[in-house]
Short mmCIF file of C-alpha atoms in Angstrom, two decimals:
data_model
loop_
_atom_site.label_atom_id
_atom_site.label_comp_id
_atom_site.label_asym_id
_atom_site.label_seq_id
_atom_site.Cartn_x
_atom_site.Cartn_y
_atom_site.Cartn_z
CA LEU A 798 38.71 1.47 0.06
CA GLU A 799 41.63 3.86 0.02
CA GLY A 800 42.86 7.45 0.11
CA THR A 801 45.41 9.76 1.73
CA CYS A 802 46.17 10.79 5.57
CA SER A 803 48.31 12.48 8.07
CA PRO A 804 51.48 10.64 8.56
CA LEU A 805 51.23 11.54 12.37
CA ARG A 806 47.93 9.50 13.12
CA ASP A 807 46.64 6.26 12.93
CA LEU A 808 43.47 5.50 11.12
CA SER A 809 40.69 3.41 12.41
CA ILE A 810 37.55 1.98 10.31
CA ASN A 811 34.17 1.42 12.26
CA GLY A 812 36.14 1.72 15.51
CA SER A 813 38.95 -0.90 14.55
CA THR A 814 42.68 -0.83 13.22
CA THR A 815 42.79 -4.19 11.88
CA GLY A 816 42.94 -4.63 8.15
CA ILE A 817 44.31 -1.06 7.45
CA GLU A 818 47.51 -0.92 5.24
CA TYR A 819 49.68 2.10 4.63
CA PRO A 820 51.49 1.61 1.21
CA THR A 821 53.33 4.98 1.95
CA PRO A 822 53.19 7.69 4.89
CA THR A 823 50.50 9.45 3.55
CA THR A 824 48.31 6.68 1.96
CA TRP A 825 45.93 4.09 3.20
CA ARG A 826 44.23 1.05 1.80
CA TYR A 827 41.53 -1.23 3.48
CA THR A 828 40.17 -4.41 2.03
CA ALA A 829 37.06 -6.04 3.67
CA THR A 830 34.40 -8.62 2.81
CA LEU A 831 30.70 -6.90 2.02
CA TRP A 832 28.59 -8.38 4.79
CA THR A 833 24.94 -7.12 3.63
CA ARG A 834 23.53 -4.82 0.87
CA ASP A 835 24.33 -1.69 2.44
CA ASN A 836 27.89 -1.54 4.15
CA ARG A 837 28.66 1.76 5.90
CA PHE A 838 32.27 2.30 6.83
CA VAL A 839 33.23 5.47 9.28
CA ILE A 840 36.71 6.21 8.66
CA SER A 841 38.37 8.28 11.41
CA ASP A 842 42.05 9.85 12.33
CA GLY A 843 41.16 10.71 15.79
CA LEU A 844 40.60 14.27 14.51
CA GLU A 845 38.53 13.94 11.66
CA SER A 846 35.94 11.48 10.34
CA ARG A 847 34.42 10.58 7.08
CA ALA A 848 31.65 8.28 6.07
CA ILE A 849 30.81 6.06 3.23
CA THR A 850 28.35 3.51 2.12
CA VAL A 851 29.32 0.66 -0.29
CA TYR A 852 26.38 -1.36 -1.83
CA TRP A 853 26.59 -5.09 -2.57
CA ASP A 854 25.01 -5.19 -6.08
CA TYR A 855 24.62 -9.03 -5.64
CA PHE A 856 21.25 -9.58 -7.21
CA GLN A 857 19.93 -8.53 -10.90
CA GLY A 858 17.79 -11.45 -11.56
CA GLY A 859 18.04 -14.94 -12.94
CA THR A 860 17.30 -18.16 -12.14
CA LEU A 861 17.35 -18.98 -8.21
CA THR A 862 19.07 -22.11 -7.38
CA GLN A 863 18.61 -21.87 -3.29
CA ASP A 864 16.59 -19.55 -1.14
CA THR A 865 17.43 -16.22 -1.51
CA ARG A 866 16.87 -12.92 0.47
CA LEU A 867 16.88 -9.44 -0.68
CA TRP A 868 17.81 -7.18 2.33
CA THR A 869 16.54 -4.12 2.97
CA SER A 870 18.48 -1.36 1.13
CA ALA A 871 18.50 2.46 0.38
CA ARG A 872 19.41 1.32 -2.93
CA PRO A 873 17.05 -0.13 -5.74
CA TYR A 874 17.45 -3.36 -7.03
CA VAL A 875 18.03 -2.97 -10.69
CA ILE A 876 16.72 -6.36 -12.42
CA ASN A 877 17.97 -6.60 -16.14
CA GLN A 878 16.72 -10.25 -16.49
CA ASP A 879 13.57 -12.16 -15.51
CA ILE A 880 13.54 -13.30 -11.91
CA LEU A 881 12.84 -17.38 -11.72
CA VAL A 882 11.72 -19.09 -8.54
CA PRO A 883 11.57 -22.68 -9.22
CA ALA A 884 9.97 -25.47 -7.28
CA GLY A 885 11.77 -25.97 -3.77
CA VAL A 886 12.88 -22.25 -3.60
CA THR A 887 11.72 -19.25 -1.80
CA LEU A 888 12.27 -15.63 -2.46
CA THR A 889 11.89 -13.68 0.46
CA ILE A 890 11.94 -9.87 -0.08
CA GLU A 891 12.65 -7.54 2.81
CA PRO A 892 10.62 -4.49 4.21
CA GLY A 893 11.88 -1.44 2.40
CA VAL A 894 13.49 -3.13 -0.91
CA THR A 895 12.53 -1.28 -4.24
CA LEU A 896 12.87 -3.47 -7.25
CA GLN A 897 13.38 -1.57 -10.42
CA PHE A 898 12.71 -3.85 -13.59
CA GLY A 899 13.96 -3.36 -17.08
CA ALA A 900 11.42 -3.26 -19.74
CA ASP A 901 9.45 -6.44 -19.90
CA ARG A 902 11.16 -8.08 -17.20
CA VAL A 903 9.01 -10.54 -15.21
CA LEU A 904 9.19 -12.18 -11.71
CA ARG A 905 8.07 -15.62 -12.17
CA VAL A 906 7.25 -18.00 -9.65
CA GLU A 907 6.99 -21.22 -11.14
CA GLY A 908 6.57 -24.03 -8.38
CA GLY A 909 8.44 -22.02 -5.78
CA ARG A 910 7.35 -19.59 -3.10
CA LEU A 911 7.45 -15.62 -2.82
CA LEU A 912 7.32 -13.88 0.49
CA ALA A 913 7.32 -10.38 -0.17
CA GLU A 914 5.79 -8.73 3.11
CA GLY A 915 6.52 -5.02 3.79
CA THR A 916 5.56 -3.06 6.58
CA ALA A 917 3.30 0.27 6.72
CA GLU A 918 6.30 2.51 7.48
CA GLN A 919 8.75 0.40 4.86
CA PRO A 920 6.83 -0.96 1.84
CA ILE A 921 8.32 -2.82 -0.92
CA TYR A 922 8.22 -1.43 -4.29
CA PHE A 923 7.84 -3.32 -7.54
CA THR A 924 8.07 -0.68 -10.21
CA ARG A 925 10.02 0.09 -13.70
CA GLN A 926 13.29 1.48 -14.58
CA GLY A 927 12.90 4.21 -16.90
CA ALA A 928 10.02 4.76 -18.79
CA ASP A 929 9.13 1.13 -20.20
CA TYR A 930 6.47 -1.03 -18.69
CA TRP A 931 7.52 -4.25 -17.07
CA GLY A 932 5.62 -7.97 -17.14
CA GLY A 933 4.54 -7.90 -13.39
CA ILE A 934 4.52 -10.94 -11.00
CA LEU A 935 3.68 -14.36 -12.49
CA LEU A 936 2.92 -17.40 -10.15
CA TYR A 937 2.42 -21.01 -11.87
CA ASN A 938 1.81 -24.14 -10.28
CA SER A 939 2.93 -22.60 -7.03
CA PRO A 940 0.43 -23.79 -4.43
CA ALA A 941 2.76 -22.87 -1.48
CA ASP A 942 1.42 -19.89 0.82
CA ASN A 943 2.57 -16.85 -1.36
CA ARG A 944 2.34 -13.32 0.20
CA ILE A 945 2.36 -9.88 -0.60
CA ARG A 946 1.82 -7.38 1.99
CA HIS A 947 2.60 -3.60 2.13
CA ALA A 948 3.84 -3.34 -1.42
CA VAL A 949 3.08 -1.07 -4.39
CA ILE A 950 3.22 -2.81 -7.65
CA GLU A 951 2.77 -0.36 -10.70
CA TYR A 952 3.78 0.07 -14.33
CA THR A 953 2.85 -3.33 -15.70
CA ARG A 954 1.66 -4.70 -18.96
CA GLU A 955 1.24 -8.38 -20.64
CA VAL A 956 4.32 -9.47 -22.31
CA ILE A 957 3.72 -13.41 -21.89
CA ALA A 958 0.61 -14.57 -23.53
CA ALA A 959 0.29 -17.90 -22.22
CA PRO A 960 0.06 -17.89 -19.56
CA ARG A 961 -0.79 -14.18 -19.34
CA THR A 962 1.01 -11.74 -17.44
CA HIS A 963 -0.57 -9.00 -15.67
CA GLY A 964 0.01 -7.01 -12.16
CA VAL A 965 -0.02 -10.06 -10.56
CA SER A 966 -1.19 -13.52 -12.09
CA ALA A 967 -1.96 -16.64 -10.43
CA TYR A 968 -2.33 -19.87 -12.25
CA ASN A 969 -3.02 -23.15 -10.41
CA SER A 970 -1.45 -21.26 -7.34
CA ARG A 971 -2.26 -19.59 -4.14
CA ILE A 972 -1.75 -15.98 -3.18
CA THR A 973 -2.38 -13.45 -0.65
CA ILE A 974 -2.26 -9.85 -1.45
CA ALA A 975 -2.87 -7.57 1.36
CA ASP A 976 -2.39 -4.00 2.43
CA SER A 977 -1.10 -2.97 -0.90
CA ILE A 978 -1.04 -0.78 -3.94
CA ILE A 979 -1.66 -1.93 -7.46
CA ARG A 980 -1.84 0.85 -10.14
CA HIS A 981 -0.68 1.96 -13.56
CA THR A 982 -1.29 -0.98 -15.69
CA GLN A 983 -1.16 -0.94 -19.31
CA ASP A 984 -3.53 -3.13 -21.40
CA SER A 985 -3.41 -5.60 -18.43
CA ASN A 986 -5.45 -6.82 -15.33
CA ALA A 987 -4.35 -5.63 -11.87
CA VAL A 988 -4.85 -9.19 -10.47
CA ILE A 989 -5.79 -12.23 -12.17
CA ALA A 990 -6.29 -15.46 -10.50
CA ASP A 991 -7.01 -18.72 -13.05
CA TYR A 992 -6.71 -22.38 -13.32
CA GLY A 993 -8.03 -23.12 -10.05
CA SER A 994 -6.11 -20.64 -8.09
CA THR A 995 -6.94 -19.54 -4.55
CA LEU A 996 -6.86 -15.58 -4.04
CA TYR A 997 -7.28 -13.56 -0.82
CA LEU A 998 -7.49 -9.81 -1.55
CA LEU A 999 -7.47 -7.67 1.39
CA ARG A 1000 -7.35 -4.26 2.35
CA ASN A 1001 -5.72 -2.97 -1.27
CA GLU A 1002 -6.14 0.02 -3.39
CA ILE A 1003 -6.24 -0.66 -6.72
CA TYR A 1004 -6.48 2.16 -9.47
CA ASP A 1005 -5.61 3.47 -13.20
CA ILE A 1006 -6.07 0.04 -14.52
CA GLU A 1007 -6.50 -0.61 -18.35
CA SER A 1008 -8.38 -3.72 -18.06
CA ASP A 1009 -10.11 -5.77 -15.07
CA PRO A 1010 -8.83 -4.59 -11.62
CA VAL A 1011 -9.64 -7.98 -10.48
CA HIS A 1012 -10.27 -11.10 -12.43
CA ALA A 1013 -10.75 -14.78 -10.74
CA THR A 1014 -11.92 -17.73 -12.72
CA GLY A 1015 -12.14 -21.55 -11.63
CA GLY A 1016 -11.00 -21.39 -8.31
CA TYR A 1017 -11.63 -19.69 -4.80
CA ALA A 1018 -11.61 -15.83 -4.27
CA TYR A 1019 -12.00 -13.99 -0.90
CA ILE A 1020 -12.12 -10.32 -1.61
CA GLN A 1021 -12.51 -7.91 1.47
CA GLY A 1022 -11.60 -4.42 2.25
CA ASN A 1023 -10.32 -3.15 -0.90
CA VAL A 1024 -10.82 0.18 -2.73
CA ILE A 1025 -11.11 -0.44 -6.48
CA HIS A 1026 -11.30 2.61 -8.87
CA ASP A 1027 -10.70 4.29 -12.12
CA ALA A 1028 -10.66 1.62 -14.43
CA MET A 1029 -11.87 3.63 -17.35
CA ARG A 1030 -10.06 2.62 -20.35
CA GLY A 1031 -9.55 -1.05 -22.00
CA PHE A 1032 -11.27 -3.23 -24.61
CA PRO A 1033 -13.47 -5.08 -23.68
CA PRO A 1034 -14.49 -2.63 -21.29
CA PRO A 1035 -13.32 -3.62 -17.95
CA ASP A 1036 -15.37 -4.70 -14.98
CA GLY A 1037 -14.03 -3.63 -11.38
CA ILE A 1038 -14.09 -7.13 -10.03
CA GLU A 1039 -15.07 -10.12 -12.71
CA LEU A 1040 -15.57 -13.77 -11.15
CA SER A 1041 -16.38 -16.70 -13.44
CA ASP A 1042 -16.94 -20.45 -13.02
CA MET A 1043 -15.87 -20.48 -9.38
CA VAL A 1044 -15.27 -23.83 -7.78
CA THR A 1045 -16.07 -22.48 -4.38
CA PRO A 1046 -18.88 -19.72 -3.80
CA ALA A 1047 -16.64 -16.60 -3.85
CA VAL A 1048 -16.89 -14.19 -0.80
CA VAL A 1049 -16.91 -10.16 -1.48
CA LEU A 1050 -17.15 -8.08 1.64
CA ASP A 1051 -16.71 -4.34 2.70
CA ASN A 1052 -15.10 -3.29 -0.77
CA GLU A 1053 -15.67 0.39 -2.59
CA VAL A 1054 -15.76 0.05 -6.14
CA TYR A 1055 -16.29 2.97 -8.37
CA ASN A 1056 -15.33 4.88 -11.74
CA ILE A 1057 -15.45 1.72 -13.69
CA LEU A 1058 -16.14 1.50 -17.49
CA ASP A 1059 -18.53 -1.32 -17.48
CA ASP A 1060 -19.85 -3.06 -14.12
CA CYS A 1061 -18.56 -2.93 -10.78
CA LEU A 1062 -19.14 -6.46 -10.05
CA ASP A 1063 -19.75 -9.05 -12.67
CA LEU A 1064 -20.38 -12.74 -12.09
CA ASN A 1065 -20.80 -15.56 -14.37
CA HIS A 1066 -21.50 -18.99 -13.40
CA ALA A 1067 -20.35 -18.05 -9.94
CA SER A 1068 -21.72 -18.54 -6.85
CA ALA A 1069 -21.04 -15.81 -4.19
CA VAL A 1070 -21.81 -14.07 -1.15
CA ILE A 1071 -21.64 -10.23 -1.59
CA GLU A 1072 -22.17 -8.13 1.74
CA ARG A 1073 -21.44 -4.50 2.93
CA ASN A 1074 -19.84 -3.47 -0.51
CA GLU A 1075 -20.39 0.23 -1.82
CA LEU A 1076 -20.81 0.11 -5.58
CA HIS A 1077 -21.25 3.24 -7.62
CA ASP A 1078 -20.32 5.49 -10.59
CA CYS A 1079 -19.93 2.32 -12.84
CA GLY A 1080 -21.03 2.84 -16.76
CA ASN A 1081 -23.17 -0.53 -16.81
CA LYS A 1082 -24.20 -2.47 -13.70
CA GLY A 1083 -23.33 -2.24 -9.74
CA ILE A 1084 -23.84 -6.02 -9.77
CA SER A 1085 -24.27 -8.25 -12.90
CA ILE A 1086 -25.49 -11.78 -11.86
CA GLY A 1087 -25.63 -14.12 -15.00
CA TRP A 1088 -24.67 -17.64 -16.55
CA PRO A 1089 -26.55 -19.41 -13.69
CA SER A 1090 -25.22 -18.09 -10.52
CA THR A 1091 -26.69 -18.28 -7.09
CA THR A 1092 -25.88 -15.43 -5.09
CA THR A 1093 -26.79 -13.66 -1.64
CA LEU A 1094 -26.47 -10.02 -1.36
CA VAL A 1095 -26.52 -8.62 1.98
CA ASN A 1096 -26.13 -4.84 3.10
CA ASN A 1097 -24.78 -3.27 -0.08
CA LEU A 1098 -25.33 0.35 -1.22
CA ILE A 1099 -25.55 0.55 -4.73
CA TYR A 1100 -26.03 4.19 -6.59
CA ALA A 1101 -25.06 6.14 -9.93
CA THR A 1102 -25.26 3.28 -12.16
CA GLU A 1103 -26.90 2.30 -15.46
CA ILE A 1104 -28.42 -0.90 -13.59
CA GLY A 1105 -28.16 -1.22 -9.79
CA VAL A 1106 -28.48 -4.83 -9.65
CA ALA A 1107 -29.06 -7.26 -12.93
CA VAL A 1108 -30.17 -10.78 -12.65
CA LYS A 1109 -30.04 -12.46 -15.88
CA ASP A 1110 -29.93 -16.04 -17.91
CA SER A 1111 -31.68 -18.19 -15.16
CA ALA A 1112 -29.50 -16.81 -12.18
CA VAL A 1113 -31.00 -16.72 -8.64
CA SER A 1114 -30.43 -14.05 -6.35
CA ARG A 1115 -31.54 -13.11 -2.72
CA LEU A 1116 -31.08 -9.60 -1.55
CA VAL A 1117 -31.54 -8.63 1.97
CA ASN A 1118 -30.98 -5.12 3.56
CA ASN A 1119 -29.68 -3.52 0.25
CA THR A 1120 -29.93 0.19 -0.94
CA LEU A 1121 -30.43 0.72 -4.42
CA ALA A 1122 -30.93 4.42 -4.93
CA ASP A 1123 -30.67 6.85 -7.63
CA ASN A 1124 -29.48 4.48 -10.70
CA GLN A 1125 -31.09 4.45 -13.87
CA TYR A 1126 -32.57 0.86 -12.96
CA GLY A 1127 -32.84 -0.48 -9.50
CA LEU A 1128 -33.16 -3.92 -10.23
CA TRP A 1129 -33.74 -5.63 -13.47
CA LEU A 1130 -34.37 -9.30 -14.26
CA TYR A 1131 -33.95 -10.42 -17.72
CA GLU A 1132 -32.67 -12.90 -20.38
CA ASP A 1133 -29.16 -11.85 -22.02
CA HIS A 1134 -28.69 -14.95 -23.98
CA THR A 1135 -31.19 -16.53 -26.03
CA GLY A 1136 -32.54 -19.59 -24.56
CA GLU A 1137 -31.36 -19.19 -21.09
CA GLY A 1138 -34.25 -17.32 -19.54
CA ALA A 1139 -34.69 -14.52 -17.25
CA GLY A 1140 -33.53 -14.13 -13.78
CA LEU A 1141 -35.17 -14.88 -10.49
CA ALA A 1142 -34.87 -12.52 -7.07
CA THR A 1143 -36.28 -12.61 -3.42
CA VAL A 1144 -36.03 -9.03 -1.98
CA VAL A 1145 -36.36 -8.60 1.71
CA ASN A 1146 -35.78 -5.48 4.29
CA SER A 1147 -34.37 -3.31 1.19
CA ILE A 1148 -34.86 0.08 -0.20
CA LEU A 1149 -35.22 1.04 -4.14
CA TRP A 1150 -35.87 4.79 -4.39
CA GLY A 1151 -34.92 7.42 -6.84
CA ASN A 1152 -33.92 5.30 -9.62
CA GLN A 1153 -34.71 7.22 -13.01
CA VAL A 1154 -36.41 4.75 -14.94
CA ARG A 1155 -37.71 1.94 -12.86
CA ASP A 1156 -36.89 0.60 -9.52
CA ILE A 1157 -37.50 -2.91 -10.77
CA GLU A 1158 -37.96 -4.02 -14.40
CA LEU A 1159 -38.91 -7.69 -15.26
CA ASP A 1160 -38.75 -9.53 -18.44
CA LEU A 1161 -41.74 -11.37 -18.00
CA ALA A 1162 -41.91 -12.99 -21.44
CA HIS A 1163 -39.03 -14.97 -20.62
CA GLY A 1164 -39.85 -16.00 -17.06
CA ALA A 1165 -38.82 -13.23 -14.61
CA ALA A 1166 -40.25 -13.80 -11.00
CA ILE A 1167 -39.58 -11.92 -8.22
CA THR A 1168 -40.86 -11.81 -4.46
CA VAL A 1169 -40.56 -8.59 -2.69
CA THR A 1170 -41.64 -8.17 1.27
CA TYR A 1171 -40.52 -5.43 3.96
CA SER A 1172 -39.02 -3.26 1.33
CA ILE A 1173 -39.64 0.41 0.40
CA VAL A 1174 -39.87 0.55 -3.19
CA GLN A 1175 -41.04 3.99 -4.99
CA GLU A 1176 -43.06 2.13 -7.45
CA ALA A 1177 -45.76 0.42 -5.46
CA ARG A 1178 -45.00 -3.69 -5.12
CA PRO A 1179 -47.18 -6.51 -3.76
CA GLY A 1180 -45.90 -8.24 -0.76
CA GLU A 1181 -46.19 -8.11 2.75
CA GLY A 1182 -45.00 -5.24 4.64
CA ASN A 1183 -43.80 -3.06 1.55
CA LEU A 1184 -44.05 0.54 1.70
CA THR A 1185 -43.89 3.26 -0.97
CA ASP A 1186 -43.21 6.03 1.68
CA ASP A 1187 -39.91 8.36 1.28
CA PRO A 1188 -37.25 6.65 2.88
CA LEU A 1189 -35.87 9.81 4.27
CA PHE A 1190 -32.33 9.33 3.43
CA GLN A 1191 -30.15 12.04 5.32
CA ALA A 1192 -28.40 13.91 2.37
CA PRO A 1193 -28.88 11.91 -0.93
CA ALA A 1194 -27.94 14.82 -3.00
CA SER A 1195 -24.67 14.54 -1.43
CA ARG A 1196 -24.70 10.78 -1.65
CA VAL A 1197 -25.22 10.12 2.11
CA TYR A 1198 -27.85 7.60 2.13
CA ARG A 1199 -27.95 6.99 6.05
CA LEU A 1200 -31.45 7.11 7.47
CA ARG A 1201 -33.03 9.99 9.42
CA GLU A 1202 -34.54 9.57 12.57
CA ASP A 1203 -38.07 9.81 11.36
CA SER A 1204 -37.40 7.50 8.21
CA PRO A 1205 -40.09 5.06 7.77
CA ALA A 1206 -37.15 2.52 7.18
CA VAL A 1207 -36.41 2.78 11.06
CA ASP A 1208 -37.46 -0.09 13.22
CA SER A 1209 -39.83 -1.45 10.21
CA ALA A 1210 -37.89 -4.28 8.78
CA THR A 1211 -38.77 -8.25 9.45
CA PRO A 1212 -36.39 -9.67 11.89
CA GLU A 1213 -36.41 -13.12 10.01
CA GLY A 1214 -33.06 -13.64 8.08
CA ALA A 1215 -32.13 -10.08 8.84
CA PRO A 1216 -28.20 -9.48 9.35
CA ALA A 1217 -26.47 -9.16 12.44
CA GLU A 1218 -24.89 -5.71 11.42
CA ASP A 1219 -24.97 -3.14 8.92
CA ILE A 1220 -23.00 -1.86 5.97
CA TRP A 1221 -20.69 -0.14 8.41
CA GLY A 1222 -20.55 -3.05 11.10
CA VAL A 1223 -22.89 -1.25 13.39
CA PRO A 1224 -25.15 -4.05 15.42
CA ARG A 1225 -28.78 -4.56 14.47
CA PRO A 1226 -31.23 -3.94 15.75
CA GLN A 1227 -30.47 -0.61 17.67
CA GLY A 1228 -33.94 0.56 18.46
CA GLY A 1229 -37.10 -1.29 18.90
CA GLY A 1230 -36.75 -3.41 15.66
CA TYR A 1231 -34.55 -3.85 12.36
CA ASP A 1232 -34.32 -1.24 9.79
CA ARG A 1233 -34.64 -1.54 6.07
CA GLY A 1234 -31.85 -0.77 3.87
CA ALA A 1235 -28.07 -1.01 4.37
CA HIS A 1236 -27.90 1.30 7.31
CA GLU A 1237 -29.29 0.93 10.65
CA PHE A 1238 -29.80 4.15 12.15
CA PHE A 1239 -27.41 4.91 14.44
CA GLU A 1240 -26.19 8.27 15.57
CA PHE A 1241 -23.22 9.28 17.89
CA TYR A 1242 -23.72 12.46 19.92
CA THR A 1243 -20.98 14.54 21.61
CA VAL A 1244 -22.16 16.05 24.83
CA HIS A 1245 -19.88 18.56 26.47
CA LEU A 1246 -19.91 18.45 30.49
CA PRO A 1247 -18.83 21.88 32.00
CA LEU A 1248 -15.68 21.48 34.44
CA VAL A 1249 -16.93 21.98 37.92
CA LEU A 1250 -14.61 22.32 40.95
CA ARG A 1251 -16.09 21.46 44.25
#
């Protein structure tokens, strides 16, 4: 640093006179070692003060040779070459960091570890520099506990074909993505986990995606509390969540998926527990279960789709306390691939109502079989405890499918195998018995007590 000064007053920088030189009576010069990313200097002559922040632009990408930390900074890191994190190296990104990637640049974690943990107040941004898309975050053969929390990942596209890059791609790796936003992809998924990867996807918002928002194959996936929406472009037509060939049954809980071009949730040869999800406004199916899969569906609300739940190709599904309303078809069991046979299903404590073509469609020619008990089905179905009475939703025209107090679904379900809570986490039962459908009748009342002075 250097400048002009009064010959009558000495300067101090950050409260110290050390290191200040005076080449002439009216000029000064100061040399210092930068100690962090954002270095603030306050220059004072006792009467006036001036401040300047000097940014240490120490990182633009490249291959890391040791553990590296990107410090919190008010200035973006401009990444003009791929970041490569090899085995034995950890890249830590502090809260508040913004990384602006040049066109087609990729953050590659190949055997190393990524820790990118922001906060709600200081999220980490992975974004583009200028108008061009970048290549996203790729984890390859990285079994360490990689974590992305409170981050925004945006404007990514596929730039590597083998393995393919997406918003976040994990191959034979472990990754947790939580409390983050992934958006604005071009011809690529938001999240893909493949080659035996372990994926934890928790409380994220994923939207404006030009392929599947979430795609997991051949490993384990725990997907909870996400809002996934607006994947209305791409070929083949995108599914909201696609699970295939899972080694361990996947867990899909508490998600809302909507405005998807194809299926909200698509399972192929993938066993799964699917609970407390709200799935709606998907162009094809709410849940598609095929290519022999075994699934349990509990406390799901599915509406405004072509087919609420499809069980096909010898897949087996058990549906407990689900509400399938205002779809074209509620539940359809059929053969999709020649020779595979139709699906099999057991339906308990559920509501199928207002589905415009059929509540339940069976491909009997290919072996479809179903058992329905203690359910409300608009079209009469044989089975113990079944009803055809209007379930009396509170406001179905406004998509409010909670039960009215006088609903025949209230207190009329079987307790055998009933879940301990409903889609909103309300404990069951609330009254004299368990309720049918995804919602347990439970209302909050506000009571005003007058103020009395005695």
